[in-house]
CSV table of N, CA, C and O and ligand atoms in Angstrom, one decimal:
chain,number,residue,atom,x,y,z
A,183,MET,N,133.7,180.7,-83.9
A,183,MET,CA,135.0,181.3,-83.6
A,183,MET,C,135.9,180.5,-82.8
A,183,MET,O,137.1,181.0,-82.6
A,184,PHE,N,135.5,179.4,-82.4
A,184,PHE,CA,136.3,178.6,-81.6
A,184,PHE,C,136.8,177.2,-82.7
A,184,PHE,O,136.0,176.8,-83.3
A,185,ARG,N,138.0,176.9,-82.5
A,185,ARG,CA,138.5,175.8,-83.2
A,185,ARG,C,138.7,174.5,-82.3
A,185,ARG,O,138.8,173.4,-82.7
A,186,ALA,N,138.7,174.6,-80.9
A,186,ALA,CA,138.4,173.5,-79.9
A,186,ALA,C,137.4,174.1,-78.8
A,186,ALA,O,136.8,175.1,-79.2
A,187,PHE,N,137.2,173.4,-77.8
A,187,PHE,CA,136.2,173.8,-76.9
A,187,PHE,C,136.3,175.2,-76.4
A,187,PHE,O,135.3,176.1,-76.4
A,188,LEU,N,137.5,175.7,-76.0
A,188,LEU,CA,137.6,177.1,-75.6
A,188,LEU,C,138.8,177.8,-76.5
A,188,LEU,O,139.2,179.0,-76.0
A,189,LYS,N,139.3,177.0,-77.3
A,189,LYS,CA,140.3,177.7,-78.3
A,189,LYS,C,139.7,178.6,-79.3
A,189,LYS,O,139.1,178.1,-80.2
A,190,VAL,N,140.2,179.8,-79.2
A,190,VAL,CA,139.6,180.8,-80.2
A,190,VAL,C,140.4,180.8,-81.5
A,190,VAL,O,141.7,180.5,-81.3
A,191,SER,N,139.7,180.6,-82.6
A,191,SER,CA,140.5,180.6,-83.8
A,191,SER,C,141.4,181.9,-84.1
A,191,SER,O,141.1,183.0,-83.6
A,192,ASP,N,142.5,181.7,-84.8
A,192,ASP,CA,143.3,182.9,-85.1
A,192,ASP,C,142.5,183.9,-85.9
A,192,ASP,O,142.5,185.2,-85.8
A,193,CYS,N,141.7,183.4,-86.8
A,193,CYS,CA,140.8,184.2,-87.8
A,193,CYS,C,139.6,183.8,-87.8
A,193,CYS,O,139.4,182.5,-87.7
A,194,CYS,N,138.5,184.6,-88.3
A,194,CYS,CA,137.3,184.3,-88.5
A,194,CYS,C,137.2,183.5,-89.9
A,194,CYS,O,137.7,183.9,-90.9
A,195,PRO,N,136.6,182.2,-89.9
A,195,PRO,CA,136.6,181.4,-91.1
A,195,PRO,C,135.8,182.1,-92.1
A,195,PRO,O,135.8,181.6,-93.4
A,196,VAL,N,134.7,183.0,-91.9
A,196,VAL,CA,133.9,183.5,-92.8
A,196,VAL,C,134.5,184.9,-93.3
A,196,VAL,O,134.6,185.1,-94.7
A,197,CYS,N,134.8,185.7,-92.6
A,197,CYS,CA,135.2,187.0,-92.8
A,197,CYS,C,136.8,187.3,-92.8
A,197,CYS,O,137.1,188.4,-93.4
A,198,GLY,N,137.6,186.4,-92.2
A,198,GLY,CA,138.9,186.6,-92.0
A,198,GLY,C,139.3,187.7,-90.9
A,198,GLY,O,140.6,187.8,-90.8
A,199,GLU,N,138.4,188.2,-90.2
A,199,GLU,CA,138.7,189.1,-89.1
A,199,GLU,C,139.8,188.4,-88.1
A,199,GLU,O,139.6,187.3,-87.8
A,200,GLU,N,140.9,188.9,-87.8
A,200,GLU,CA,141.8,188.3,-86.9
A,200,GLU,C,141.4,188.5,-85.5
A,200,GLU,O,140.9,189.5,-84.9
A,201,LEU,N,141.3,187.2,-84.8
A,201,LEU,CA,140.7,187.0,-83.4
A,201,LEU,C,141.8,186.6,-82.6
A,201,LEU,O,141.4,186.7,-81.4
A,202,HIS,N,143.0,186.5,-82.9
A,202,HIS,CA,144.1,186.1,-81.9
A,202,HIS,C,144.5,187.3,-81.2
A,202,HIS,O,145.2,187.2,-80.1
A,203,HIS,N,143.8,188.5,-81.3
A,203,HIS,CA,144.3,189.5,-80.3
A,203,HIS,C,143.6,189.5,-79.1
A,203,HIS,O,143.9,190.4,-78.2
A,204,HIS,N,142.6,188.7,-79.0
A,204,HIS,CA,141.8,188.7,-77.8
A,204,HIS,C,142.6,188.5,-76.6
A,204,HIS,O,143.6,187.8,-76.6
A,205,ARG,N,142.3,189.0,-75.4
A,205,ARG,CA,142.7,188.6,-74.1
A,205,ARG,C,141.9,188.4,-73.2
A,205,ARG,O,141.7,189.2,-72.1
A,206,ALA,N,141.1,187.3,-73.4
A,206,ALA,CA,140.0,187.0,-72.5
A,206,ALA,C,140.5,186.4,-71.2
A,206,ALA,O,140.0,186.8,-70.1
A,207,ASP,N,141.6,185.9,-71.2
A,207,ASP,CA,142.4,185.4,-69.9
A,207,ASP,C,141.3,184.7,-68.9
A,207,ASP,O,140.7,183.9,-69.1
A,208,ASP,N,141.4,185.3,-67.6
A,208,ASP,CA,140.6,184.7,-66.6
A,208,ASP,C,139.1,185.3,-66.4
A,208,ASP,O,138.5,184.8,-65.8
A,209,ALA,N,138.9,186.1,-67.4
A,209,ALA,CA,137.4,186.8,-67.3
A,209,ALA,C,136.3,185.8,-67.7
A,209,ALA,O,135.3,185.8,-66.8
A,210,PRO,N,136.4,184.9,-68.4
A,210,PRO,CA,135.1,184.0,-68.7
A,210,PRO,C,135.0,183.3,-67.6
A,210,PRO,O,133.8,183.1,-67.2
A,211,PRO,N,136.0,182.5,-66.9
A,211,PRO,CA,135.6,181.7,-65.7
A,211,PRO,C,135.0,182.5,-64.6
A,211,PRO,O,134.2,182.1,-63.8
A,212,TYR,N,135.5,183.8,-64.4
A,212,TYR,CA,135.0,184.7,-63.5
A,212,TYR,C,133.6,185.1,-63.7
A,212,TYR,O,132.7,184.9,-62.7
A,213,VAL,N,133.3,185.3,-64.8
A,213,VAL,CA,131.8,185.7,-65.1
A,213,VAL,C,130.9,184.4,-64.9
A,213,VAL,O,129.9,184.5,-64.4
A,214,VAL,N,131.4,183.3,-65.3
A,214,VAL,CA,130.7,182.0,-65.3
A,214,VAL,C,130.5,181.7,-63.9
A,214,VAL,O,129.3,181.4,-63.4
A,215,ILE,N,131.5,181.8,-63.0
A,215,ILE,CA,131.3,181.7,-61.5
A,215,ILE,C,130.2,182.6,-60.8
A,215,ILE,O,129.4,181.9,-60.3
A,216,THR,N,130.2,183.8,-61.5
A,216,THR,CA,129.3,184.8,-60.8
A,216,THR,C,127.8,184.4,-61.4
A,216,THR,O,126.9,184.2,-60.4
A,217,ILE,N,127.7,184.0,-62.5
A,217,ILE,CA,126.5,183.6,-63.0
A,217,ILE,C,125.7,182.3,-62.3
A,217,ILE,O,124.7,182.3,-61.7
A,218,VAL,N,126.7,181.3,-62.3
A,218,VAL,CA,126.3,179.9,-61.8
A,218,VAL,C,126.2,180.1,-60.3
A,218,VAL,O,125.3,179.4,-59.8
A,219,GLY,N,127.0,180.8,-59.6
A,219,GLY,CA,126.8,180.8,-58.1
A,219,GLY,C,125.4,181.6,-57.8
A,219,GLY,O,124.8,181.1,-57.0
A,220,HIS,N,125.0,182.5,-58.6
A,220,HIS,CA,123.7,183.2,-58.4
A,220,HIS,C,122.6,182.2,-58.5
A,220,HIS,O,121.6,182.2,-57.7
A,221,ILE,N,122.7,181.5,-59.7
A,221,ILE,CA,121.6,180.5,-59.9
A,221,ILE,C,121.5,179.4,-59.0
A,221,ILE,O,120.5,179.1,-58.3
A,222,VAL,N,122.7,178.7,-58.7
A,222,VAL,CA,122.7,177.5,-57.9
A,222,VAL,C,122.5,178.0,-56.3
A,222,VAL,O,121.6,177.2,-55.7
A,223,VAL,N,123.2,179.0,-55.9
A,223,VAL,CA,122.8,179.4,-54.5
A,223,VAL,C,121.3,179.7,-54.2
A,223,VAL,O,120.8,179.4,-53.2
A,224,PHE,N,120.7,180.4,-55.3
A,224,PHE,CA,119.3,180.9,-55.0
A,224,PHE,C,118.4,179.6,-55.1
A,224,PHE,O,117.7,179.5,-54.2
A,225,ALA,N,118.7,178.8,-56.0
A,225,ALA,CA,118.0,177.5,-56.1
A,225,ALA,C,118.1,176.7,-54.9
A,225,ALA,O,117.1,176.1,-54.3
A,226,MET,N,119.3,176.4,-54.3
A,226,MET,CA,119.7,175.7,-53.3
A,226,MET,C,118.9,176.2,-51.9
A,226,MET,O,118.2,175.6,-51.2
A,227,LEU,N,118.8,177.6,-51.8
A,227,LEU,CA,118.2,178.1,-50.6
A,227,LEU,C,116.8,178.0,-50.7
A,227,LEU,O,116.0,177.7,-49.8
A,228,LEU,N,116.2,178.2,-52.0
A,228,LEU,CA,114.7,178.0,-52.2
A,228,LEU,C,114.3,176.5,-51.9
A,228,LEU,O,113.4,176.4,-51.2
A,229,VAL,N,114.9,175.5,-52.5
A,229,VAL,CA,114.8,174.2,-52.1
A,229,VAL,C,115.0,173.8,-50.5
A,229,VAL,O,114.1,173.1,-50.1
A,230,GLU,N,116.0,174.3,-49.9
A,230,GLU,CA,116.1,174.1,-48.5
A,230,GLU,C,115.0,174.8,-47.8
A,230,GLU,O,114.4,174.1,-46.9
A,231,LYS,N,114.6,175.9,-48.1
A,231,LYS,CA,113.5,176.6,-47.2
A,231,LYS,C,112.2,176.0,-47.6
A,231,LYS,O,111.4,175.9,-46.6
A,232,THR,N,111.9,175.4,-48.8
A,232,THR,CA,110.6,175.0,-49.2
A,232,THR,C,110.4,173.6,-48.6
A,232,THR,O,109.3,173.1,-48.2
A,233,TYR,N,111.5,172.6,-49.1
A,233,TYR,CA,111.3,171.2,-48.8
A,233,TYR,C,112.2,170.7,-47.7
A,233,TYR,O,112.0,169.4,-47.3
A,234,ARG,N,113.2,171.3,-47.3
A,234,ARG,CA,114.1,170.9,-46.1
A,234,ARG,C,114.5,169.4,-46.5
A,234,ARG,O,114.4,168.5,-45.6
A,235,PRO,N,115.1,169.0,-47.6
A,235,PRO,CA,115.6,167.6,-48.0
A,235,PRO,C,116.9,167.1,-47.3
A,235,PRO,O,117.4,168.2,-46.7
A,236,ASP,N,116.9,165.9,-47.4
A,236,ASP,CA,118.3,165.6,-46.8
A,236,ASP,C,119.5,166.0,-47.6
A,236,ASP,O,119.4,166.5,-48.7
A,237,ILE,N,120.8,166.0,-46.8
A,237,ILE,CA,121.9,166.6,-47.5
A,237,ILE,C,122.2,165.8,-48.8
A,237,ILE,O,122.8,166.5,-49.7
A,238,TRP,N,121.9,164.6,-48.8
A,238,TRP,CA,122.3,163.8,-50.0
A,238,TRP,C,121.4,164.3,-51.3
A,238,TRP,O,121.9,164.1,-52.4
A,239,VAL,N,120.3,164.7,-51.0
A,239,VAL,CA,119.5,165.4,-52.2
A,239,VAL,C,120.1,166.6,-52.6
A,239,VAL,O,120.3,166.8,-53.9
A,240,HIS,N,120.7,167.5,-51.7
A,240,HIS,CA,121.5,168.8,-52.1
A,240,HIS,C,122.6,168.3,-53.0
A,240,HIS,O,122.9,169.0,-53.9
A,241,ILE,N,123.4,167.3,-52.4
A,241,ILE,CA,124.7,166.9,-53.0
A,241,ILE,C,124.3,166.5,-54.4
A,241,ILE,O,124.9,166.9,-55.4
A,242,GLY,N,123.3,165.6,-54.6
A,242,GLY,CA,122.7,165.0,-55.9
A,242,GLY,C,122.3,166.0,-56.8
A,242,GLY,O,122.4,165.9,-58.2
A,243,LEU,N,121.8,167.1,-56.4
A,243,LEU,CA,121.1,168.1,-57.4
A,243,LEU,C,122.3,169.2,-57.8
A,243,LEU,O,122.4,169.3,-59.0
A,244,TRP,N,122.8,169.7,-56.6
A,244,TRP,CA,123.7,171.0,-57.1
A,244,TRP,C,125.0,170.7,-57.5
A,244,TRP,O,125.4,171.7,-58.3
A,245,VAL,N,125.6,169.5,-57.1
A,245,VAL,CA,127.0,169.3,-57.7
A,245,VAL,C,126.8,169.1,-59.3
A,245,VAL,O,127.7,169.7,-60.0
A,246,PRO,N,126.1,168.2,-59.8
A,246,PRO,CA,125.9,168.0,-61.2
A,246,PRO,C,125.4,169.4,-61.9
A,246,PRO,O,125.9,169.7,-63.0
A,247,LEU,N,124.5,170.0,-61.3
A,247,LEU,CA,123.9,171.3,-61.9
A,247,LEU,C,125.1,172.2,-61.9
A,247,LEU,O,125.3,172.9,-63.1
A,248,THR,N,125.9,172.4,-60.9
A,248,THR,CA,127.0,173.4,-61.1
A,248,THR,C,128.0,172.9,-62.2
A,248,THR,O,128.4,173.9,-62.9
A,249,ILE,N,128.2,171.8,-62.3
A,249,ILE,CA,129.3,171.3,-63.3
A,249,ILE,C,128.7,171.6,-64.6
A,249,ILE,O,129.4,172.1,-65.6
A,250,ILE,N,127.4,171.0,-64.8
A,250,ILE,CA,126.8,171.3,-66.2
A,250,ILE,C,126.7,172.8,-66.6
A,250,ILE,O,127.1,173.0,-67.7
A,251,LEU,N,126.2,173.6,-65.8
A,251,LEU,CA,126.1,174.9,-65.9
A,251,LEU,C,127.4,175.6,-66.4
A,251,LEU,O,127.5,176.4,-67.2
A,252,ALA,N,128.3,175.2,-65.6
A,252,ALA,CA,129.6,175.9,-65.8
A,252,ALA,C,130.2,175.5,-67.2
A,252,ALA,O,130.6,176.4,-67.9
A,253,ILE,N,130.2,174.2,-67.5
A,253,ILE,CA,130.7,173.7,-68.7
A,253,ILE,C,129.9,174.4,-69.9
A,253,ILE,O,130.5,174.8,-70.9
A,254,ALA,N,128.4,174.4,-69.8
A,254,ALA,CA,127.7,174.9,-70.8
A,254,ALA,C,127.7,176.3,-71.1
A,254,ALA,O,127.7,176.9,-72.1
A,255,LEU,N,128.2,177.2,-70.1
A,255,LEU,CA,128.1,178.6,-70.1
A,255,LEU,C,129.6,179.2,-70.5
A,255,LEU,O,129.7,180.3,-71.0
A,256,LEU,N,130.5,178.5,-70.4
A,256,LEU,CA,131.9,178.8,-70.7
A,256,LEU,C,132.1,179.3,-72.2
A,256,LEU,O,132.5,180.4,-72.3
A,257,PRO,N,131.8,178.5,-73.2
A,257,PRO,CA,132.1,178.9,-74.5
A,257,PRO,C,131.2,180.2,-75.0
A,257,PRO,O,131.9,181.1,-75.4
A,258,PRO,N,129.9,180.2,-74.6
A,258,PRO,CA,129.3,181.5,-74.9
A,258,PRO,C,129.6,182.8,-74.2
A,258,PRO,O,129.7,184.0,-74.8
A,259,VAL,N,130.1,182.6,-72.9
A,259,VAL,CA,130.6,183.8,-72.2
A,259,VAL,C,132.0,184.2,-72.8
A,259,VAL,O,132.0,185.3,-72.9
A,260,LYS,N,132.8,183.2,-73.0
A,260,LYS,CA,134.1,183.7,-73.7
A,260,LYS,C,134.0,184.3,-75.0
A,260,LYS,O,134.6,185.2,-75.2
A,261,GLY,N,133.0,183.7,-75.9
A,261,GLY,CA,132.7,184.4,-77.1
A,261,GLY,C,132.1,185.7,-77.0
A,261,GLY,O,132.5,186.7,-77.8
A,262,ALA,N,131.3,186.0,-76.0
A,262,ALA,CA,130.8,187.3,-75.7
A,262,ALA,C,131.9,188.3,-75.3
A,262,ALA,O,131.9,189.4,-75.7
A,263,LEU,N,132.8,187.9,-74.4
A,263,LEU,CA,133.8,188.7,-74.0
A,263,LEU,C,134.9,189.1,-75.1
A,263,LEU,O,135.3,190.1,-75.2
A,264,VAL,N,135.1,188.2,-75.9
A,264,VAL,CA,136.0,188.4,-77.1
A,264,VAL,C,135.2,189.4,-78.1
A,264,VAL,O,135.9,190.2,-78.5
A,265,GLY,N,133.9,189.2,-78.2
A,265,GLY,CA,133.2,190.1,-79.0
A,265,GLY,C,133.1,191.5,-78.5
A,265,GLY,O,133.2,192.5,-79.1
A,266,VAL,N,133.1,191.7,-77.0
A,266,VAL,CA,133.1,193.0,-76.5
A,266,VAL,C,134.4,193.5,-76.6
A,266,VAL,O,134.5,194.8,-76.9
A,267,GLN,N,135.6,192.7,-76.6
A,267,GLN,CA,136.9,193.2,-76.7
A,267,GLN,C,136.9,193.8,-78.1
A,267,GLN,O,137.7,194.8,-78.5
A,268,TRP,N,136.4,193.0,-79.2
A,268,TRP,CA,136.4,193.4,-80.5
A,268,TRP,C,135.6,194.6,-80.8
A,268,TRP,O,136.1,195.7,-81.3
A,269,ALA,N,134.4,194.8,-80.0
A,269,ALA,CA,133.5,196.0,-80.3
A,269,ALA,C,134.2,197.3,-79.7
A,269,ALA,O,133.9,198.3,-80.3
A,270,LEU,N,134.9,197.1,-78.6
A,270,LEU,CA,135.6,198.2,-78.0
A,270,LEU,C,136.9,198.5,-78.5
A,270,LEU,O,137.6,199.3,-78.0
A,271,ARG,N,137.3,197.7,-79.6
A,271,ARG,CA,138.5,197.9,-80.3
A,271,ARG,C,139.8,197.9,-79.2
A,271,ARG,O,140.8,198.6,-79.0
A,272,MET,N,139.6,196.8,-78.3
A,272,MET,CA,140.6,196.6,-77.3
A,272,MET,C,141.7,195.9,-77.8
A,272,MET,O,141.6,195.0,-78.8
A,273,HIS,N,142.9,195.9,-77.3
A,273,HIS,CA,144.0,195.2,-77.5
A,273,HIS,C,144.5,195.3,-79.0
A,273,HIS,O,144.3,196.4,-79.4
A,274,GLY,N,144.5,194.3,-79.6
A,274,GLY,CA,145.1,194.4,-81.2
A,274,GLY,C,143.9,194.7,-82.0
A,274,GLY,O,144.1,194.8,-83.2
A,275,PHE,N,142.8,194.7,-81.6
A,275,PHE,CA,141.6,194.9,-82.4
A,275,PHE,C,141.5,196.3,-83.0
A,275,PHE,O,140.8,196.5,-83.9
A,276,ASP,N,142.2,197.2,-82.3
A,276,ASP,CA,142.3,198.6,-82.9
A,276,ASP,C,143.4,198.6,-84.0
A,276,ASP,O,144.5,198.3,-83.6
A,277,PRO,N,143.2,198.7,-85.2
A,277,PRO,CA,144.3,198.6,-86.2
A,277,PRO,C,145.3,199.6,-86.1
A,277,PRO,O,146.4,199.5,-86.7
A,278,ASN,N,145.1,200.7,-85.2
A,278,ASN,CA,146.1,201.7,-85.1
A,278,ASN,C,147.0,201.4,-83.8
A,278,ASN,O,147.9,202.2,-83.5
A,279,SER,N,146.7,200.3,-83.1
A,279,SER,CA,147.5,200.0,-81.9
A,279,SER,C,148.7,199.1,-82.3
A,279,SER,O,148.7,198.5,-83.1
A,280,PRO,N,149.8,199.3,-81.5
A,280,PRO,CA,151.0,198.5,-81.6
A,280,PRO,C,150.7,197.0,-81.6
A,280,PRO,O,151.3,196.2,-82.3
A,281,GLU,N,149.7,196.7,-80.8
A,281,GLU,CA,149.5,195.1,-80.6
A,281,GLU,C,148.9,194.6,-81.9
A,281,GLU,O,148.9,193.5,-82.2
A,282,ALA,N,148.2,195.4,-82.8
A,282,ALA,CA,147.6,195.0,-84.0
A,282,ALA,C,148.6,194.4,-85.0
A,282,ALA,O,148.4,193.7,-85.9
A,283,LEU,N,150.1,194.9,-84.7
A,283,LEU,CA,151.0,194.4,-85.7
A,283,LEU,C,151.4,192.9,-85.3
A,283,LEU,O,152.3,192.3,-86.2
A,284,GLU,N,151.1,192.5,-84.1
A,284,GLU,CA,151.4,191.2,-83.5
A,284,GLU,C,151.1,190.0,-84.6
A,284,GLU,O,149.9,190.0,-85.0
A,285,ALA,N,152.0,189.1,-84.7
A,285,ALA,CA,151.5,188.0,-85.7
A,285,ALA,C,150.7,187.0,-84.9
A,285,ALA,O,150.8,186.9,-83.6
A,286,PRO,N,149.8,186.2,-85.5
A,286,PRO,CA,149.1,185.2,-84.7
A,286,PRO,C,150.1,184.3,-84.1
A,286,PRO,O,151.1,183.9,-84.4
A,287,PRO,N,149.7,183.7,-82.9
A,287,PRO,CA,150.6,182.8,-82.2
A,287,PRO,C,151.3,181.7,-82.9
A,287,PRO,O,152.6,181.3,-82.6
A,288,GLY,N,150.7,181.2,-83.9
A,288,GLY,CA,151.2,180.1,-84.6
A,288,GLY,C,152.2,180.5,-85.7
A,288,GLY,O,153.1,179.8,-86.1
A,289,ALA,N,152.1,181.9,-86.1
A,289,ALA,CA,153.2,182.4,-86.9
A,289,ALA,C,154.5,182.8,-86.4
A,289,ALA,O,155.3,183.3,-87.0
A,290,ARG,N,154.6,182.9,-85.1
A,290,ARG,CA,155.9,183.4,-84.4
A,290,ARG,C,157.1,182.5,-84.6
A,290,ARG,O,157.0,181.2,-84.6
B,485,ZN,ZN1,133.8,187.0,-89.4
C-alpha cells in the first residue's frame, strides 16, 4: 500500500480501493514511540539492574536499538492505522461521507 517508505498510494494496486482518504497524520509516530519506549526502557532497566554496565555500553546499545526499532516499526504501524481507518469507514472510506467525493491529492 506504500509507494515510498511512508507514502501511502492513492489506490490499491490490486483491487483499486482508494487509499488517499486516510488521515494517519501523527498517529503512527505516536504509537511507535509508545511501543519502542516500552521495549527500550524495560530492556535498559533490566540490563542496568542485572549487569550495571558503564554508561558507554548503554549509549552503544540503546541509541542504535531505538533508531532501528523506530524505523522498522513505522511502516507496519502506519499500514495498520490506515487499515483501522478503512475498517471503521472513517474519513472518506465511508462512500456516503462528503469526504469520499474528494479527488486524490494528485488530481487536484
Ligand atoms: Zn486492495
